[in-house]
mmCIF file of C-alpha atoms in Angstrom:
data_model
loop_
_atom_site.group_PDB
_atom_site.id
_atom_site.type_symbol
_atom_site.label_atom_id
_atom_site.label_comp_id
_atom_site.label_asym_id
_atom_site.label_seq_id
_atom_site.Cartn_x
_atom_site.Cartn_y
_atom_site.Cartn_z
ATOM 1 C CA MET A 8 55.129 112.727 51.124
ATOM 2 C CA LYS A 9 54.006 109.385 49.910
ATOM 3 C CA ARG A 10 53.109 108.907 46.278
ATOM 4 C CA ARG A 11 49.451 108.105 47.018
ATOM 5 C CA HIS A 12 49.002 111.280 49.120
ATOM 6 C CA PHE A 13 50.797 113.245 46.370
ATOM 7 C CA LEU A 14 48.537 111.932 43.622
ATOM 8 C CA LYS A 15 45.456 112.695 45.584
ATOM 9 C CA THR A 16 46.441 116.300 46.152
ATOM 10 C CA ALA A 17 47.929 116.722 42.735
ATOM 11 C CA GLY A 18 44.651 115.810 41.026
ATOM 12 C CA GLY A 19 43.049 119.040 42.340
ATOM 13 C CA ALA A 20 46.268 121.070 41.783
ATOM 14 C CA ALA A 21 46.268 119.955 38.216
ATOM 15 C CA LEU A 22 43.124 121.899 37.568
ATOM 16 C CA LEU A 23 45.110 125.019 38.424
ATOM 17 C CA ALA A 24 48.196 124.054 36.533
ATOM 18 C CA GLY A 25 48.722 122.104 33.212
ATOM 19 C CA SER A 26 45.142 120.860 33.260
ATOM 20 C CA SER A 27 43.378 123.967 34.409
ATOM 21 C CA LEU A 28 39.873 125.060 33.568
ATOM 22 C CA SER A 29 39.743 128.114 31.402
ATOM 23 C CA PRO A 30 37.892 130.908 32.974
ATOM 24 C CA ALA A 31 35.850 131.434 29.915
ATOM 25 C CA LEU A 32 34.477 127.838 30.311
ATOM 26 C CA MET A 33 33.565 127.886 34.016
ATOM 27 C CA ASP A 34 29.983 129.071 33.765
ATOM 28 C CA LEU A 35 29.227 126.147 31.406
ATOM 29 C CA TYR A 36 30.374 123.415 33.870
ATOM 30 C CA ALA A 37 28.382 121.560 36.529
ATOM 31 C CA PHE A 38 30.692 120.383 39.392
ATOM 32 C CA SER A 39 30.740 116.647 39.368
ATOM 33 C CA GLY A 40 33.519 116.078 42.011
ATOM 34 C CA GLN A 41 35.385 112.702 42.292
ATOM 35 C CA GLY A 42 32.942 109.992 42.709
ATOM 36 C CA ASN A 43 30.202 110.745 40.245
ATOM 37 C CA LEU A 44 31.209 108.630 37.357
ATOM 38 C CA SER A 45 29.336 107.946 34.119
ATOM 39 C CA THR A 46 27.709 104.611 33.278
ATOM 40 C CA VAL A 47 27.370 104.863 29.507
ATOM 41 C CA GLU A 48 27.813 101.433 27.656
ATOM 42 C CA ALA A 49 31.304 101.200 25.928
ATOM 43 C CA ARG A 50 31.656 100.380 22.296
ATOM 44 C CA TYR A 51 33.989 97.810 20.835
ATOM 45 C CA TYR A 52 33.881 94.860 23.168
ATOM 46 C CA LYS A 53 32.929 91.163 23.161
ATOM 47 C CA LYS A 54 30.767 89.346 25.755
ATOM 48 C CA HIS A 55 31.957 85.992 27.103
ATOM 49 C CA PRO A 56 30.338 83.402 29.391
ATOM 50 C CA ASP A 57 30.302 84.047 33.210
ATOM 51 C CA ARG A 58 29.924 87.685 32.746
ATOM 52 C CA GLU A 59 33.403 88.127 31.371
ATOM 53 C CA ILE A 60 34.249 90.650 28.520
ATOM 54 C CA GLU A 61 36.974 91.370 26.169
ATOM 55 C CA CYS A 62 37.753 94.938 25.144
ATOM 56 C CA GLU A 63 38.323 95.473 21.520
ATOM 57 C CA LEU A 64 39.066 99.229 21.426
ATOM 58 C CA CYS A 65 42.918 99.055 21.615
ATOM 59 C CA PRO A 66 45.549 96.362 20.984
ATOM 60 C CA ARG A 67 45.689 95.344 24.695
ATOM 61 C CA PHE A 68 42.472 93.364 24.256
ATOM 62 C CA CYS A 69 41.851 93.452 27.940
ATOM 63 C CA LYS A 70 39.970 90.348 29.260
ATOM 64 C CA LEU A 71 37.975 91.283 32.232
ATOM 65 C CA GLY A 72 35.761 89.551 34.864
ATOM 66 C CA ASP A 73 32.857 91.267 36.629
ATOM 67 C CA LYS A 74 33.843 94.553 38.457
ATOM 68 C CA GLU A 75 37.224 94.570 36.741
ATOM 69 C CA ARG A 76 38.639 97.518 34.766
ATOM 70 C CA GLY A 77 40.692 97.722 31.738
ATOM 71 C CA TYR A 78 44.263 98.791 31.614
ATOM 72 C CA CYS A 79 43.223 102.456 30.996
ATOM 73 C CA GLY A 80 41.379 102.498 34.257
ATOM 74 C CA VAL A 81 38.271 104.202 32.809
ATOM 75 C CA ARG A 82 36.272 101.298 31.321
ATOM 76 C CA GLU A 83 34.626 98.717 33.660
ATOM 77 C CA ASN A 84 32.873 95.450 33.363
ATOM 78 C CA ILE A 85 29.880 95.671 35.397
ATOM 79 C CA GLY A 86 27.718 92.499 35.500
ATOM 80 C CA GLY A 87 28.959 91.501 31.983
ATOM 81 C CA THR A 88 28.263 94.836 30.337
ATOM 82 C CA TYR A 89 31.248 97.077 29.633
ATOM 83 C CA TYR A 90 30.914 100.721 30.561
ATOM 84 C CA THR A 91 32.923 103.936 29.981
ATOM 85 C CA LEU A 92 33.134 105.939 33.307
ATOM 86 C CA VAL A 93 34.213 109.079 31.718
ATOM 87 C CA TYR A 94 31.575 109.986 29.289
ATOM 88 C CA GLY A 95 30.944 113.647 29.581
ATOM 89 C CA LYS A 96 33.380 113.870 32.630
ATOM 90 C CA ALA A 97 36.093 116.279 31.621
ATOM 91 C CA CYS A 98 38.888 116.850 34.058
ATOM 92 C CA SER A 99 40.628 119.450 31.806
ATOM 93 C CA ALA A 100 39.372 122.055 29.384
ATOM 94 C CA ASN A 101 41.094 125.058 28.011
ATOM 95 C CA ILE A 102 41.122 127.292 24.949
ATOM 96 C CA ASP A 103 44.352 126.946 23.223
ATOM 97 C CA PRO A 104 45.969 128.088 20.017
ATOM 98 C CA ILE A 105 45.715 125.182 17.613
ATOM 99 C CA GLU A 106 49.491 125.451 17.105
ATOM 100 C CA LYS A 107 49.843 124.337 20.734
ATOM 101 C CA LYS A 108 48.510 120.920 19.783
ATOM 102 C CA PRO A 109 50.687 121.145 17.621
ATOM 103 C CA LEU A 110 49.037 121.378 14.244
ATOM 104 C CA PHE A 111 50.604 124.038 12.084
ATOM 105 C CA HIS A 112 48.889 123.619 8.810
ATOM 106 C CA TYR A 113 45.346 123.080 9.852
ATOM 107 C CA LEU A 114 43.229 126.191 10.483
ATOM 108 C CA PRO A 115 46.461 128.102 11.430
ATOM 109 C CA GLY A 116 45.733 130.971 13.919
ATOM 110 C CA SER A 117 42.534 129.610 15.240
ATOM 111 C CA SER A 118 41.552 128.833 18.782
ATOM 112 C CA ALA A 119 40.756 125.246 19.744
ATOM 113 C CA LEU A 120 38.490 124.248 22.736
ATOM 114 C CA SER A 121 40.644 121.462 24.160
ATOM 115 C CA ILE A 122 39.206 118.786 26.453
ATOM 116 C CA ALA A 123 40.289 115.657 28.236
ATOM 117 C CA THR A 124 39.167 113.013 30.789
ATOM 118 C CA ALA A 125 41.316 111.114 33.149
ATOM 119 C CA GLY A 126 43.209 107.912 31.924
ATOM 120 C CA CYS A 127 45.422 106.497 29.330
ATOM 121 C CA ASN A 128 46.187 103.172 27.626
ATOM 122 C CA VAL A 129 49.903 103.562 27.938
ATOM 123 C CA ASN A 130 52.171 104.256 30.702
ATOM 124 C CA CYS A 131 54.893 106.673 29.390
ATOM 125 C CA LYS A 132 57.338 107.505 32.134
ATOM 126 C CA PHE A 133 57.974 111.037 30.640
ATOM 127 C CA CYS A 134 54.255 112.066 30.327
ATOM 128 C CA GLN A 135 53.848 115.806 30.972
ATOM 129 C CA ASN A 136 50.312 115.341 31.965
ATOM 130 C CA TRP A 137 50.734 112.304 34.277
ATOM 131 C CA GLU A 138 48.527 113.970 36.962
ATOM 132 C CA ILE A 139 45.568 113.250 34.999
ATOM 133 C CA SER A 140 46.666 110.477 32.531
ATOM 134 C CA GLN A 141 47.985 108.057 34.964
ATOM 135 C CA VAL A 142 45.197 108.096 37.410
ATOM 136 C CA ARG A 143 41.568 106.608 37.677
ATOM 137 C CA PRO A 144 38.874 109.037 37.189
ATOM 138 C CA GLU A 145 37.785 109.082 40.707
ATOM 139 C CA GLN A 146 41.135 110.368 41.801
ATOM 140 C CA VAL A 147 40.727 113.652 40.033
ATOM 141 C CA THR A 148 38.169 116.441 40.018
ATOM 142 C CA HIS A 149 36.059 116.374 36.920
ATOM 143 C CA TYR A 150 32.986 118.229 35.659
ATOM 144 C CA ASP A 151 29.867 117.270 33.866
ATOM 145 C CA PHE A 152 30.544 118.419 30.306
ATOM 146 C CA PRO A 153 28.335 116.368 27.869
ATOM 147 C CA PRO A 154 28.775 116.581 24.012
ATOM 148 C CA GLN A 155 26.034 119.140 23.544
ATOM 149 C CA ALA A 156 27.680 121.494 26.117
ATOM 150 C CA VAL A 157 31.073 121.229 24.697
ATOM 151 C CA VAL A 158 29.712 122.218 21.168
ATOM 152 C CA GLN A 159 27.874 125.131 22.882
ATOM 153 C CA SER A 160 31.078 126.194 24.687
ATOM 154 C CA ALA A 161 33.060 126.211 21.352
ATOM 155 C CA GLN A 162 30.246 128.337 19.700
ATOM 156 C CA LYS A 163 30.182 130.769 22.562
ATOM 157 C CA ASN A 164 34.029 131.239 22.604
ATOM 158 C CA SER A 165 34.298 131.495 18.857
ATOM 159 C CA CYS A 166 36.394 128.269 18.635
ATOM 160 C CA PRO A 167 36.178 126.769 15.153
ATOM 161 C CA VAL A 168 37.813 123.591 16.490
ATOM 162 C CA ILE A 169 37.483 121.142 19.330
ATOM 163 C CA ALA A 170 40.637 119.253 20.148
ATOM 164 C CA TYR A 171 40.659 115.928 22.134
ATOM 165 C CA THR A 172 44.121 116.125 23.770
ATOM 166 C CA TYR A 173 46.112 116.218 26.986
ATOM 167 C CA THR A 174 45.607 112.595 27.980
ATOM 168 C CA GLU A 175 44.755 109.815 25.409
ATOM 169 C CA PRO A 176 41.396 110.417 23.508
ATOM 170 C CA ILE A 177 41.188 106.796 22.478
ATOM 171 C CA ILE A 178 40.098 105.871 26.157
ATOM 172 C CA PHE A 179 37.293 108.313 25.985
ATOM 173 C CA TYR A 180 36.247 107.297 22.558
ATOM 174 C CA GLU A 181 32.412 107.289 22.991
ATOM 175 C CA TYR A 182 32.601 110.813 24.456
ATOM 176 C CA MET A 183 34.948 112.093 21.792
ATOM 177 C CA TYR A 184 32.940 110.335 18.959
ATOM 178 C CA ASP A 185 29.563 111.719 19.943
ATOM 179 C CA THR A 186 31.030 115.232 20.639
ATOM 180 C CA SER A 187 32.368 115.286 17.072
ATOM 181 C CA VAL A 188 29.089 114.178 15.550
ATOM 182 C CA GLU A 189 27.372 117.165 17.513
ATOM 183 C CA ALA A 190 30.234 119.457 16.424
ATOM 184 C CA ARG A 191 29.938 118.638 12.723
ATOM 185 C CA LYS A 192 26.212 119.479 12.805
ATOM 186 C CA LYS A 193 27.294 123.063 13.844
ATOM 187 C CA GLY A 194 30.139 123.366 11.398
ATOM 188 C CA ILE A 195 32.819 122.885 14.100
ATOM 189 C CA LYS A 196 35.827 120.790 13.348
ATOM 190 C CA SER A 197 37.317 118.069 15.567
ATOM 191 C CA VAL A 198 41.022 117.107 15.919
ATOM 192 C CA VAL A 199 42.555 114.240 17.795
ATOM 193 C CA ILE A 200 45.969 114.283 19.499
ATOM 194 C CA THR A 201 46.773 110.721 20.188
ATOM 195 C CA GLY A 202 49.370 108.133 20.691
ATOM 196 C CA GLY A 203 47.635 106.017 17.938
ATOM 197 C CA TYR A 204 47.270 102.881 20.018
ATOM 198 C CA ILE A 205 43.866 101.889 18.677
ATOM 199 C CA ASN A 206 42.484 99.009 16.776
ATOM 200 C CA PRO A 207 41.659 99.315 13.023
ATOM 201 C CA GLU A 208 37.931 99.090 13.140
ATOM 202 C CA PRO A 209 37.278 101.916 15.725
ATOM 203 C CA LEU A 210 39.850 103.989 14.036
ATOM 204 C CA VAL A 211 38.176 103.807 10.617
ATOM 205 C CA GLU A 212 34.874 104.707 12.311
ATOM 206 C CA LEU A 213 36.466 107.721 14.058
ATOM 207 C CA THR A 214 37.759 109.133 10.881
ATOM 208 C CA LYS A 215 34.236 109.419 9.587
ATOM 209 C CA VAL A 216 33.464 112.112 12.159
ATOM 210 C CA VAL A 217 36.830 113.963 13.046
ATOM 211 C CA ASP A 218 38.723 116.169 10.602
ATOM 212 C CA ALA A 219 42.423 115.771 11.596
ATOM 213 C CA ILE A 220 44.437 113.325 13.587
ATOM 214 C CA LYS A 221 47.968 114.048 14.845
ATOM 215 C CA VAL A 222 49.814 111.106 16.216
ATOM 216 C CA ASP A 223 52.067 112.230 18.945
ATOM 217 C CA LEU A 224 55.360 110.636 18.934
ATOM 218 C CA LYS A 225 58.004 111.696 21.478
ATOM 219 C CA ALA A 226 61.678 110.708 21.794
ATOM 220 C CA PHE A 227 64.919 111.792 23.534
ATOM 221 C CA SER A 228 65.079 114.953 21.565
ATOM 222 C CA GLU A 229 62.864 117.420 19.696
#
C-alpha cells in the first residue's frame, strides 16, 4: 500500500480510532466532509506587496505568495489575505478525563471536552496522532463545530473544561481563542495542550482567555 493511499484511508479510520468522535457528541455535529473548509481571516500576519503575506503566529514566520499555505497546512494566502481553513472544523472530539491531557492538579476528576483540527506546525516523527496532525484538512473527515456549539456540547455533557489537544492548538488559534471566550461567558474553563511553538504576542493574548496551558514535551523515555 502506498503512503498516499494509506493516509487517505487512515483519515477516516482515525475517527474510529485515536481521534474518534464521542457518541455523546454526535448529535451536535453537522457533517462537513473533506472539501468544505473555512475562510475566516487569520490573525497575526503582515501584508506585503504583490499579494504576499508573512505569518507571525509561530517562529517559522512563513512568507507566502498567493495561493500558498503555511508550514502547518491549514492557513492559506488567498489574494493577499491570510485565512484559517479549519475554523470550526473539528476532526476529532471526545470526552476525556482531564488527567489524560495530562493535567493532574487542575480540576482533578473532571471531564474535559477535547477537540482538535487537522494540522501542526512541527513534524515530530513519533507523533501518536500523526493521522490528523501531519495532513492537510481536506485529507481528513471533519465536522462543523463552531465555538458556540462546542460550549453547548460541554454544558450538555457536564464538562467543566474544554481542552484543545490531540494535534497542535496553535495552528487553530482563532478557533481556540473564540471558543475560549464563549466558554468563559458560561463559566467553563479552557486548557491548552501544546508544543509551545508560538510567538510571544499571540501567546500573551491567549493567556487572557484560557485557564491552563500544558507544554507537552516528549523524549526517549517517560
